[in-house]
PDB file of C-alpha atoms and ligand atoms in Angstrom:
ATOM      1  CA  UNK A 148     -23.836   1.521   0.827  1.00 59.00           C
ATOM      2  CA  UNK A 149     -22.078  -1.170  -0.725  1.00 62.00           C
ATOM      3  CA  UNK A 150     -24.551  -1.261  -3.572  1.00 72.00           C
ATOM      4  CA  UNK A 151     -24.001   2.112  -4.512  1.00 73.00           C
ATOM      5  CA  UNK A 152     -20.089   1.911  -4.623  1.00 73.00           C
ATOM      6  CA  UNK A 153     -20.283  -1.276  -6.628  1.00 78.00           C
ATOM      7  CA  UNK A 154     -22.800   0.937  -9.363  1.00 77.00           C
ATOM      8  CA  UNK A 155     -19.498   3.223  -9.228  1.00 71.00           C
ATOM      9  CA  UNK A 156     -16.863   0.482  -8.716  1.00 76.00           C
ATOM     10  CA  UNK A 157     -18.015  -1.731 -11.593  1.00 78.00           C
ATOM     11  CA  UNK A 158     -17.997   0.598 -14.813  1.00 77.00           C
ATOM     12  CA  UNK A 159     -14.569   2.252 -13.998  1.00 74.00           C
ATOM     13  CA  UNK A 160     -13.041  -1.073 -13.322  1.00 75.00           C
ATOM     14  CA  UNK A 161     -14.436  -2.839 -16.393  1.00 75.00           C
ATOM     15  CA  UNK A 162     -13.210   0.406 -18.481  1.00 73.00           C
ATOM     16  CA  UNK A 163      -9.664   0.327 -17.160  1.00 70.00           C
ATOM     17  CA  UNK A 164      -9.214  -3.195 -17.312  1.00 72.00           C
ATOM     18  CA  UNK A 165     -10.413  -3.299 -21.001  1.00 72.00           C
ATOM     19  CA  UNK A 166      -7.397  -0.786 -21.744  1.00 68.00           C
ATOM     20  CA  UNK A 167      -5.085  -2.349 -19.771  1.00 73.00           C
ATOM     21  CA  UNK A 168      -4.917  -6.182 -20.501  1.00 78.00           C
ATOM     22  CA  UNK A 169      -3.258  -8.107 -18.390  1.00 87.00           C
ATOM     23  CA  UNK A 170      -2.012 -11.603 -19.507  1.00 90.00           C
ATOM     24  CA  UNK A 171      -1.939 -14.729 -17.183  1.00 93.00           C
ATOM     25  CA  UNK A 172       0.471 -17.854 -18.201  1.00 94.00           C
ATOM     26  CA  UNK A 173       0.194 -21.537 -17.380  1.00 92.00           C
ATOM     27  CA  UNK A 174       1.299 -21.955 -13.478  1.00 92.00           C
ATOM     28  CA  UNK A 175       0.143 -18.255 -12.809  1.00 96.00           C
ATOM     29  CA  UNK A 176      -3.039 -16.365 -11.050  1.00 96.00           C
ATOM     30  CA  UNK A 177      -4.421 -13.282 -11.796  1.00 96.00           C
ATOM     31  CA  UNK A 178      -3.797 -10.991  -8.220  1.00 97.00           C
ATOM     32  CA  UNK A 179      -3.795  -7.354  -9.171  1.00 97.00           C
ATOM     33  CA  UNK A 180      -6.427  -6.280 -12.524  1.00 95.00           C
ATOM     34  CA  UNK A 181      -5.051  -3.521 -15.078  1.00 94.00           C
ATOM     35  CA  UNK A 182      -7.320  -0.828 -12.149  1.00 93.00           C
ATOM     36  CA  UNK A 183      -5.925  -1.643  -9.379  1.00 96.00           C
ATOM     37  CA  UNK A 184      -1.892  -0.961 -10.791  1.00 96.00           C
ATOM     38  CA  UNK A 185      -2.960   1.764 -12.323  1.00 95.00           C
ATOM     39  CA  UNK A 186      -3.997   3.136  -8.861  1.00 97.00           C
ATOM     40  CA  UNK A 187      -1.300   1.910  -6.746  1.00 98.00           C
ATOM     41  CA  UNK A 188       1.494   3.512  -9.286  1.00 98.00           C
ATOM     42  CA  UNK A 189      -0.745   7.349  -8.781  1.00 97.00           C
ATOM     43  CA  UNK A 190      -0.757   6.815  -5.402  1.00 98.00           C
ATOM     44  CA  UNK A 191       2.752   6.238  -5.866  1.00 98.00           C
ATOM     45  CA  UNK A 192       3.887   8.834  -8.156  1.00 98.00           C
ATOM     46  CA  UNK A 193       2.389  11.457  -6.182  1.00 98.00           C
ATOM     47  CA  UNK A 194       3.156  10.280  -2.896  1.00 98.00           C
ATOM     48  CA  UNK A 195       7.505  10.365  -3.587  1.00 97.00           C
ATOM     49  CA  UNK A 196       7.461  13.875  -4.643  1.00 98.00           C
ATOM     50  CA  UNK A 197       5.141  15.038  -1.743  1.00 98.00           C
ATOM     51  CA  UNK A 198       7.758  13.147   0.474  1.00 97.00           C
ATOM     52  CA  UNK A 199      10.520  14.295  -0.679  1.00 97.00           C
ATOM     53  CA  UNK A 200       9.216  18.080  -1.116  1.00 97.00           C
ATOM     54  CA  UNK A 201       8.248  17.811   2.459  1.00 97.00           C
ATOM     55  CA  UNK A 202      11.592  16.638   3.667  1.00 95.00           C
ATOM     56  CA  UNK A 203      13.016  19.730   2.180  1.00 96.00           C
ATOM     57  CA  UNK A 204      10.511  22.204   3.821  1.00 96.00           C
ATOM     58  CA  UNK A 205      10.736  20.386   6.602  1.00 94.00           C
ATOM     59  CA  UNK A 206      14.677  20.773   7.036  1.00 93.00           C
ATOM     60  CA  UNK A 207      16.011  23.069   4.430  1.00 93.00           C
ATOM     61  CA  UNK A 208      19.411  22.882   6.255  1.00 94.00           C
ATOM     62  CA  UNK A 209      19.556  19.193   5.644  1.00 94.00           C
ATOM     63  CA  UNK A 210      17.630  18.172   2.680  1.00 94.00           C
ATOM     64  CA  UNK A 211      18.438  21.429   0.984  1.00 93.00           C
ATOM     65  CA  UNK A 212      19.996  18.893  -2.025  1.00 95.00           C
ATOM     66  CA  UNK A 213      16.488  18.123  -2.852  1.00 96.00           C
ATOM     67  CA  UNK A 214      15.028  21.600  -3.757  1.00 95.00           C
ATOM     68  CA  UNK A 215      16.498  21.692  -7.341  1.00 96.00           C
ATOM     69  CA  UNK A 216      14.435  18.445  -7.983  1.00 96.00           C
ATOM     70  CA  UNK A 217      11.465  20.721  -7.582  1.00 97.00           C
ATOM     71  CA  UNK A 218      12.861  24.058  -9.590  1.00 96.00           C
ATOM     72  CA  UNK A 219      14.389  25.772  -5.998  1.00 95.00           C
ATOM     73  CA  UNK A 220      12.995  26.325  -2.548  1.00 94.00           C
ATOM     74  CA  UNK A 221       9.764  28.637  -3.665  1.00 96.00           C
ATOM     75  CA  UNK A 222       8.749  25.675  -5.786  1.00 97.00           C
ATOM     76  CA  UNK A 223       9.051  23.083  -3.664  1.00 97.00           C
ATOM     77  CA  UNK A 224       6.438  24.744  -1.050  1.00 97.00           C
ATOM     78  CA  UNK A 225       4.524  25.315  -3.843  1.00 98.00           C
ATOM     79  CA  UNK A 226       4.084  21.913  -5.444  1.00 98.00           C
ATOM     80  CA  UNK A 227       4.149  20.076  -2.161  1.00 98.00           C
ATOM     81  CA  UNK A 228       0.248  20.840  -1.196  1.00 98.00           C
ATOM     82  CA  UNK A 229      -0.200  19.808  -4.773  1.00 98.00           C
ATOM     83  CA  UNK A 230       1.710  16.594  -5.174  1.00 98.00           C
ATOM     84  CA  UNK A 231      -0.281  15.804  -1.555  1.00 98.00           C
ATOM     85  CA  UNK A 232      -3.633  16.742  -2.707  1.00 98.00           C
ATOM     86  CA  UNK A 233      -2.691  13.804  -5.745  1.00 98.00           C
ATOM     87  CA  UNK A 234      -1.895  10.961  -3.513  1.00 98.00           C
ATOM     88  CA  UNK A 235      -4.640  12.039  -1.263  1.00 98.00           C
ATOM     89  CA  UNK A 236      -7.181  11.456  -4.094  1.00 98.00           C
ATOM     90  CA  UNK A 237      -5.406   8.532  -5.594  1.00 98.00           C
ATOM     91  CA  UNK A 238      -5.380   6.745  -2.216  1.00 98.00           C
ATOM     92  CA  UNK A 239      -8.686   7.719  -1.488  1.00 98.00           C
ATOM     93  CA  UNK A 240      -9.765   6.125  -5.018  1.00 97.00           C
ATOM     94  CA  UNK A 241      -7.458   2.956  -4.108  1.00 98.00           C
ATOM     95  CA  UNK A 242      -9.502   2.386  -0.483  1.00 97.00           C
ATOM     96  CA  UNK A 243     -12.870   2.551  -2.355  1.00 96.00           C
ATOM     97  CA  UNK A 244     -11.503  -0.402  -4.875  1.00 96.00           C
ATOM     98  CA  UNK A 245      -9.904  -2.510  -1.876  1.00 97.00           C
ATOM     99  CA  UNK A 246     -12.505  -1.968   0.920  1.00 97.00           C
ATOM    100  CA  UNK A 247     -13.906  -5.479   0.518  1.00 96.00           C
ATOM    101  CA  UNK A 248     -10.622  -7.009   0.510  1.00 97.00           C
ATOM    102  CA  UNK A 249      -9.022  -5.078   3.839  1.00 98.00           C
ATOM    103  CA  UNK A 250     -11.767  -5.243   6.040  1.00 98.00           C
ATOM    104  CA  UNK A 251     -10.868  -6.748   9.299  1.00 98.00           C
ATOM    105  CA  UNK A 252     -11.937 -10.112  10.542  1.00 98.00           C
ATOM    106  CA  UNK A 253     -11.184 -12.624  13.107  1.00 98.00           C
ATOM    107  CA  UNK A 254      -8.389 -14.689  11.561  1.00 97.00           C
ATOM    108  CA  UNK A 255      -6.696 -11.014  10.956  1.00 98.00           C
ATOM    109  CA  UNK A 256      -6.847 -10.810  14.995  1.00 98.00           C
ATOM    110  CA  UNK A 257      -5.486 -14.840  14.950  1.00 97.00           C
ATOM    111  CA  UNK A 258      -2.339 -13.827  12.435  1.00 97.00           C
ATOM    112  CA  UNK A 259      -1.765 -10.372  14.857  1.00 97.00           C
ATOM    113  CA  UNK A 260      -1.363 -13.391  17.937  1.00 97.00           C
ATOM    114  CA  UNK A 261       1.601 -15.343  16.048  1.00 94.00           C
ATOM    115  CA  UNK A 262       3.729 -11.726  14.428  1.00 93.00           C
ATOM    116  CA  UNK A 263       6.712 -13.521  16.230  1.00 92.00           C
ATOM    117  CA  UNK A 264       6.699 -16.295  14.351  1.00 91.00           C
ATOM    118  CA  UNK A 265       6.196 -14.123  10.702  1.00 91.00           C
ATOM    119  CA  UNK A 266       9.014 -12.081  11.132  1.00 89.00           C
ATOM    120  CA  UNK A 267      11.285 -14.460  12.506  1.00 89.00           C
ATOM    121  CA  UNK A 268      10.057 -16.542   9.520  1.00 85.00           C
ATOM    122  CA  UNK A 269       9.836 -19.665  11.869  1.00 87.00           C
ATOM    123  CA  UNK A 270       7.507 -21.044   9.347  1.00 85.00           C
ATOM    124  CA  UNK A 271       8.039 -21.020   5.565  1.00 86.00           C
ATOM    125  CA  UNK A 272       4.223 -21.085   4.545  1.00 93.00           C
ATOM    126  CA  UNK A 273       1.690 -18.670   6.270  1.00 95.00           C
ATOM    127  CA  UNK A 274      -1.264 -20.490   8.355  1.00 96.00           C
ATOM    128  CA  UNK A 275      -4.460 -21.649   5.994  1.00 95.00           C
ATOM    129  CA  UNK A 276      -6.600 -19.148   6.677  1.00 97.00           C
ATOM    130  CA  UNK A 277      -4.285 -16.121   5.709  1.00 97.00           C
ATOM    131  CA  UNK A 278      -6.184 -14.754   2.249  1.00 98.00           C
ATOM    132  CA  UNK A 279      -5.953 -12.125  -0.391  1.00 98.00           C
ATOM    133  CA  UNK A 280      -4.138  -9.804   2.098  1.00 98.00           C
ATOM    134  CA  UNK A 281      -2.097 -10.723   5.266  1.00 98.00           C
ATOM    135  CA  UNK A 282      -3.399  -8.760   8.769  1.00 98.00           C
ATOM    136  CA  UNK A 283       0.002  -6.729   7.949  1.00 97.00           C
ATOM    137  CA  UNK A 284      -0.972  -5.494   4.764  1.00 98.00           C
ATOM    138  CA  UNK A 285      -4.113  -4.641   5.994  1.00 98.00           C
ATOM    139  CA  UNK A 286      -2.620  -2.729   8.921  1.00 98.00           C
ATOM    140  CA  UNK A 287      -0.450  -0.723   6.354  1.00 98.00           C
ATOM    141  CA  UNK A 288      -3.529  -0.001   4.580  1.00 98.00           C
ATOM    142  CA  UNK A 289      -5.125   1.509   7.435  1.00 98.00           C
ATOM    143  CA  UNK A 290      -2.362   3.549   8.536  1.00 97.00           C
ATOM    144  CA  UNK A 291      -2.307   5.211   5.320  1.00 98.00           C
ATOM    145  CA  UNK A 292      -5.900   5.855   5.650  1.00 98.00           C
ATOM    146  CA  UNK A 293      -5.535   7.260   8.653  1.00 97.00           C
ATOM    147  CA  UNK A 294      -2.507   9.210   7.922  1.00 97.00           C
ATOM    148  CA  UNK A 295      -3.907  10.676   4.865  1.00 97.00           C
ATOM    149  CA  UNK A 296      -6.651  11.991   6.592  1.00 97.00           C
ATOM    150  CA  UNK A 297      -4.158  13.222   9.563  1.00 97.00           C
ATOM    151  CA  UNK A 298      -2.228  15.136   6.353  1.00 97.00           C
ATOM    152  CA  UNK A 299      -5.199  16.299   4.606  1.00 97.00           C
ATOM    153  CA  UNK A 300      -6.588  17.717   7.934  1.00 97.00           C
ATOM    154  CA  UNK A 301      -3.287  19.218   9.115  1.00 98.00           C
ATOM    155  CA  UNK A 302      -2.395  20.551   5.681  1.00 97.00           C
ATOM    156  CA  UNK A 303      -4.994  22.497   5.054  1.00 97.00           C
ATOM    157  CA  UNK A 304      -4.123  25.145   8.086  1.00 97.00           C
ATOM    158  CA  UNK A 305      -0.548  24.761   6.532  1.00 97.00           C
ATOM    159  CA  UNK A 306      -1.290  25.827   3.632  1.00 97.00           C
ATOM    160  CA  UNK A 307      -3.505  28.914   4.049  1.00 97.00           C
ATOM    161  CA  UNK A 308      -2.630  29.963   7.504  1.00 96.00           C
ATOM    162  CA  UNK A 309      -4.344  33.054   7.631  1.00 95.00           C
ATOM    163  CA  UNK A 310      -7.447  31.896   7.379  1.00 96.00           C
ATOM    164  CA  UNK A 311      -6.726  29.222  10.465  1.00 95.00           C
ATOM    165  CA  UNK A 312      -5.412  30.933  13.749  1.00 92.00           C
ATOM    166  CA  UNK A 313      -1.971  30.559  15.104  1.00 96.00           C
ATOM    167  CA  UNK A 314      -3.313  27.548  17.634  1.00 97.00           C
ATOM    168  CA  UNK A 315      -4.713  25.629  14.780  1.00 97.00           C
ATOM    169  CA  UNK A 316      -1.407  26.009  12.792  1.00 97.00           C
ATOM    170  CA  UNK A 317       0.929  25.015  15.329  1.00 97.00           C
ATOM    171  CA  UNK A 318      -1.345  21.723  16.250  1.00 97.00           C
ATOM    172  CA  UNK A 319      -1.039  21.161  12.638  1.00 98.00           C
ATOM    173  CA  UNK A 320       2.409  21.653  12.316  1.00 97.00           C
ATOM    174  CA  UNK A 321       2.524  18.294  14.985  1.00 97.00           C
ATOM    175  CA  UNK A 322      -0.154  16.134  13.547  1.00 97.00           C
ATOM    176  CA  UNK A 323       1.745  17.077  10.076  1.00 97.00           C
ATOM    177  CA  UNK A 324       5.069  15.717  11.507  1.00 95.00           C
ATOM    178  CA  UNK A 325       3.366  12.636  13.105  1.00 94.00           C
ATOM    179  CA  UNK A 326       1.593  11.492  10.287  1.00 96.00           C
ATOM    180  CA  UNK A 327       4.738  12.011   7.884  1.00 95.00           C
ATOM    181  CA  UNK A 328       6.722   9.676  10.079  1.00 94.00           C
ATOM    182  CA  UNK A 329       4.394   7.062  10.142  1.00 94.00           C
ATOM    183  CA  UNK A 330       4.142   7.013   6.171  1.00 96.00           C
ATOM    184  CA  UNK A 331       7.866   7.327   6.126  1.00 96.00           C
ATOM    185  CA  UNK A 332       8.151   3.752   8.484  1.00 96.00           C
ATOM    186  CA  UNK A 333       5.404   2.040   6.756  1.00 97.00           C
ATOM    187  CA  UNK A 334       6.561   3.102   3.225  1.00 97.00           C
ATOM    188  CA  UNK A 335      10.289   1.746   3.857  1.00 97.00           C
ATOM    189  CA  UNK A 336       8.944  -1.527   5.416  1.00 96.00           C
ATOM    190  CA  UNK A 337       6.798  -1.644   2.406  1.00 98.00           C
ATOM    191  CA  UNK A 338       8.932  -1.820   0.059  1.00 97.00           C
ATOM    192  CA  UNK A 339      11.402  -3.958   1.724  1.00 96.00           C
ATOM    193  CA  UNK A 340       8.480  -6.369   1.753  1.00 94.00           C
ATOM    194  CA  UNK A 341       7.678  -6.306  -1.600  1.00 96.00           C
ATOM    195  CA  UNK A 342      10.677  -6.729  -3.386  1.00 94.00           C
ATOM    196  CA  UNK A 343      13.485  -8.228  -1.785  1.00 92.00           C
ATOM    197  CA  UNK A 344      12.007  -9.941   1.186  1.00 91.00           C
ATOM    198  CA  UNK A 345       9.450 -11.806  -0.975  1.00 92.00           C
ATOM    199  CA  UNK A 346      10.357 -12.657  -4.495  1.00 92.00           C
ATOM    200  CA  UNK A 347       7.599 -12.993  -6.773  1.00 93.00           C
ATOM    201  CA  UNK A 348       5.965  -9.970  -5.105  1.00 96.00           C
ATOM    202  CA  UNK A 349       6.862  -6.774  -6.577  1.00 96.00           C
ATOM    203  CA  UNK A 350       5.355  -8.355 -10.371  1.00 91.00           C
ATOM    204  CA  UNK A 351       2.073  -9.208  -8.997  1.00 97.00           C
ATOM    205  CA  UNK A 352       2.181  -4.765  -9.402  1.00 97.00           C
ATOM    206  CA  UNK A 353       3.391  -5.022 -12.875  1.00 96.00           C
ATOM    207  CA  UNK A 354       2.225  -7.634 -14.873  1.00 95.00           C
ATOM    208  CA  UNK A 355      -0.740  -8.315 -12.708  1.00 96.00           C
ATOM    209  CA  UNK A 356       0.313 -11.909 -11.852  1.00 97.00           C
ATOM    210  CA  UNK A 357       2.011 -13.958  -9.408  1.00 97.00           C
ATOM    211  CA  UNK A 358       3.096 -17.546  -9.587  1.00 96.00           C
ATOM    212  CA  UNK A 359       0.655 -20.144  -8.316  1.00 95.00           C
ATOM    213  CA  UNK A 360       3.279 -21.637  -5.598  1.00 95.00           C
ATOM    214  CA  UNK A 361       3.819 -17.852  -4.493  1.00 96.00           C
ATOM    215  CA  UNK A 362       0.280 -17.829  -3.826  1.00 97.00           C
ATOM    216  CA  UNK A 363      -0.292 -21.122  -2.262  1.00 96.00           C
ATOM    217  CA  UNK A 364       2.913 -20.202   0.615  1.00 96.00           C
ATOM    218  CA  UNK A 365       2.110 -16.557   1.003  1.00 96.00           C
ATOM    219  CA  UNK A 366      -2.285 -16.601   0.740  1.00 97.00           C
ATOM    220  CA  UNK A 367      -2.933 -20.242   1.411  1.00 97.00           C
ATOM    221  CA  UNK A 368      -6.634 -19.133   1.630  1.00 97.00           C
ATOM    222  CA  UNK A 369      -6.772 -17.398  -1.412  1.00 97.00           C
ATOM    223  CA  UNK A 370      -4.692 -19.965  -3.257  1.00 97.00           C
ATOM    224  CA  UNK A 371      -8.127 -22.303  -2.284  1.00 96.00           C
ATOM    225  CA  UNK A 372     -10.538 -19.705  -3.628  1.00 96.00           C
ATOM    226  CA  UNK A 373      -8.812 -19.007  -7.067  1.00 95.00           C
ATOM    227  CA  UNK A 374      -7.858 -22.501  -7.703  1.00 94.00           C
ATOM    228  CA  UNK A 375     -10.182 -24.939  -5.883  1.00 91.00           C
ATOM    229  CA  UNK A 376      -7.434 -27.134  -4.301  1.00 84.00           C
ATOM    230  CA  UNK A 377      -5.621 -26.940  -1.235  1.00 78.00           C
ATOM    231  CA  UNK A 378      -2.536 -27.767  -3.337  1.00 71.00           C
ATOM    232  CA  UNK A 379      -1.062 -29.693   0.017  1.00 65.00           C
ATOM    233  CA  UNK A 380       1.703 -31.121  -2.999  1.00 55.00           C
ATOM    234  CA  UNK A 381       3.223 -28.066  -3.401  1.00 63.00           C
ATOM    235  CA  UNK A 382       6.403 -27.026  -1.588  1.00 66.00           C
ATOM    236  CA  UNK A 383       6.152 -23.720  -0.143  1.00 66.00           C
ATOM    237  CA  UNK A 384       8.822 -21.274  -1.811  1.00 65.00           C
ATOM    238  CA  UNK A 385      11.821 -20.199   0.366  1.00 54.00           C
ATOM    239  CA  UNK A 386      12.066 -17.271  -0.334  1.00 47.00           C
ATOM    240  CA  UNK A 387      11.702 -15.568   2.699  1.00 44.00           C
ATOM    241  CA  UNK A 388      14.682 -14.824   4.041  1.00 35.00           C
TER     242      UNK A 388
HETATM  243  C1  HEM B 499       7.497   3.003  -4.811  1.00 68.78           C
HETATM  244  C2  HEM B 499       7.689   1.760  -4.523  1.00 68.78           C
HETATM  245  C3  HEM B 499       6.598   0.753  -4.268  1.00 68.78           C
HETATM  246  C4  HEM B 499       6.695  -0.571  -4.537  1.00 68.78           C
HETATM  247  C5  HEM B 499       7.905  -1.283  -5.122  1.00 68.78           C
HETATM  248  C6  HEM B 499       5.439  -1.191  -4.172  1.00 68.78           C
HETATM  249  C7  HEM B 499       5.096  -2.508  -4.372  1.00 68.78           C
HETATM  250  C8  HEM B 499       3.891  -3.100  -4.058  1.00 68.78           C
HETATM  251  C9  HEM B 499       3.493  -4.447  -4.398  1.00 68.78           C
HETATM  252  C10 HEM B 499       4.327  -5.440  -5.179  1.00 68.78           C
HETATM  253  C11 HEM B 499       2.266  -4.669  -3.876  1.00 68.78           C
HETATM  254  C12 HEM B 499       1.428  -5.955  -3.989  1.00 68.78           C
HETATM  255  C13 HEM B 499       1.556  -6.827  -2.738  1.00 68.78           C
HETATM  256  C14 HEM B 499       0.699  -8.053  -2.824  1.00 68.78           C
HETATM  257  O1  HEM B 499       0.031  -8.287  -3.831  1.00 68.78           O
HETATM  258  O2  HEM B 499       0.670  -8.840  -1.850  1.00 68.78           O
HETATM  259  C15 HEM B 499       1.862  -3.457  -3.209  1.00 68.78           C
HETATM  260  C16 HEM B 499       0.697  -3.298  -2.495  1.00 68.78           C
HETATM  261  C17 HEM B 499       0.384  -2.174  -1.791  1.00 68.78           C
HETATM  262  N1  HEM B 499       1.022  -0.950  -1.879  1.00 68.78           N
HETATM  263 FE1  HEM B 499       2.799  -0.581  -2.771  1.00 68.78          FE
HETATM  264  N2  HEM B 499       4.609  -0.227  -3.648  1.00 68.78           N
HETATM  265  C18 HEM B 499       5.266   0.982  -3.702  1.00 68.78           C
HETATM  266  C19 HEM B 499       4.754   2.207  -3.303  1.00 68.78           C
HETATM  267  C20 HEM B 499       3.608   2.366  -2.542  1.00 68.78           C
HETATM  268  C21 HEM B 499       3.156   3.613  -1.975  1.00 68.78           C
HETATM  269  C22 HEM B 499       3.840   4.969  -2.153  1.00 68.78           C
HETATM  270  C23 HEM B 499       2.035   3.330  -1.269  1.00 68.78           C
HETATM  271  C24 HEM B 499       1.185   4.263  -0.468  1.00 68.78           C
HETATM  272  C25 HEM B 499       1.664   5.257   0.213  1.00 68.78           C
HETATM  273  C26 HEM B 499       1.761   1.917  -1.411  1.00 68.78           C
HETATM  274  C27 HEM B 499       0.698   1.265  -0.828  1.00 68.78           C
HETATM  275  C28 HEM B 499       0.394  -0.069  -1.026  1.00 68.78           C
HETATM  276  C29 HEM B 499      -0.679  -0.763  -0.338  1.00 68.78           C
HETATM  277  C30 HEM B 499      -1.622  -0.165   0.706  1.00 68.78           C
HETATM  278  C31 HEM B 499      -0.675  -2.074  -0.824  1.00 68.78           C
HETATM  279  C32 HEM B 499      -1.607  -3.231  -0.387  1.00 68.78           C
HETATM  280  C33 HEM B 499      -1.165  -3.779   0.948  1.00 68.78           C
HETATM  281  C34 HEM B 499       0.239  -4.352   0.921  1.00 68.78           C
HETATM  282  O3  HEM B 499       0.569  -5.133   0.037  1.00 68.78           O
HETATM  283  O4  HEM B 499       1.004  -3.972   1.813  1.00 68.78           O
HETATM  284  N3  HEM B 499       2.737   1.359  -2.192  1.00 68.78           N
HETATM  285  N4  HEM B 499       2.863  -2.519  -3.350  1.00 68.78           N
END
């Protein structure tokens, strides 16, 4: 299985990345490859619009402000299937080229056990054996999964009711609702996360890189596979506020 999406993986990564070239300075690591930033922004760019398109179906009455955005209320139910349909693609694209690094393992069950102590921030550096992606990020991941599937699923009776039963529709409507809020949490949290609760984040999505001492207080584990060293000189970064 994971032969086969490595024959797929490796040709479209190694053509992306030649196009997009990302360079890393003295004191910096490589963390996210030309690919992967191209992905993340398309899952992005289609995923806003969808959101905001379906707050304004959703509650015309309140969010009727947004409509114009989309060229009036007819639009906007138009292009919303569409604009999900992108992000539904782009994300599934994105979990093909990160399933390696968000599997689940033990020490992702270990950093669930001590969530107190991250978001109180009672430490400044994150415990050795947190790598490329935190158990958090990993849970975000897989709520998006999860939800994308839960919109695909439920969007489909949405969007050509006739052809789906008046049971089927109104589950939908539910599982449609219950999967938006979930994105909408995760998707605030996320970006909270990635730009002003942890400096040095949000570049590591543009440019590609993130400073080495970023890496060493935020992905100790990683910090030992890129570089070699445990780096126990460095001073982890306060930036966590
Ligand atoms: C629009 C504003 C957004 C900003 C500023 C942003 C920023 C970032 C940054 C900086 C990272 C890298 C984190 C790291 O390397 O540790 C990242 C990762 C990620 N982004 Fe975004 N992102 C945005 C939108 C989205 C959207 C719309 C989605 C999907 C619905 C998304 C899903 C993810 C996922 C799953 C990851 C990897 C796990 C994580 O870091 O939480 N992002 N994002």
């Amino acid at each position: 299985m994971s032969g086969a999406l490595d024959d797929v993986r490796r040709p479209v990564r190694r053509t992306a990345d030649a196009v997009g070239e990302t360079t890393v300075h003295e004191g910096e690591l490589l963390r996210h490859p030309a690919h992967t930033r191209v992905l993340h922004w398309l899952v992005a760019i289609f995923f806003v619009p969808a959101l905001l398109s379906g707050f304004a179906i959703y509650s015309p009455w309140l969010f009727h402000w947004l409509t114009p955005l989309f060229g009036g209320g007819a639009m906007t139910r138009l292009l919303h299937p569409w604009f999900s349909l992108g992000f539904v693609i782009a994300f599934a694209a994105q979990l093909v080229n990160w399933l390696a690094l968000m599997s689940w393992t033990p020490d992702d069950t270990r950093w669930v056990r001590r969530i107190r102590e991250y978001v109180t921030h009672s430490e400044q550096r994150e415990p050795d054996y947190v790598g490329f992606f935190n158990a958090g990020q990993k849970m975000y991941f897989w709520t998006i999964a999860v939800s994308a599937l839960l919109f695909l699923l439920s969007g489909l009776p949405l969007w050509f009711p006739s052809s789906f039963g008046p049971i089927l529709v109104a589950v939908s409507y539910v599982l449609h609702d219950v999967a938006a809020l979930l994105m909408l949490v995760g998707f605030v949290v996320h970006i909270y996360q990635s730009t002003a609760a942890i400096p040095g984040t949000f570049h590591s999505m543009t440019r590609g890189v993130v400073r080495r001492s970023w890496a060493w207080t935020h992905h100790p584990r990683w910090y030992r596979e890129m570089t070699g060293q445990d780096g126990s000189h460095s001073q982890p970064i306060s930036d966590r506020r």
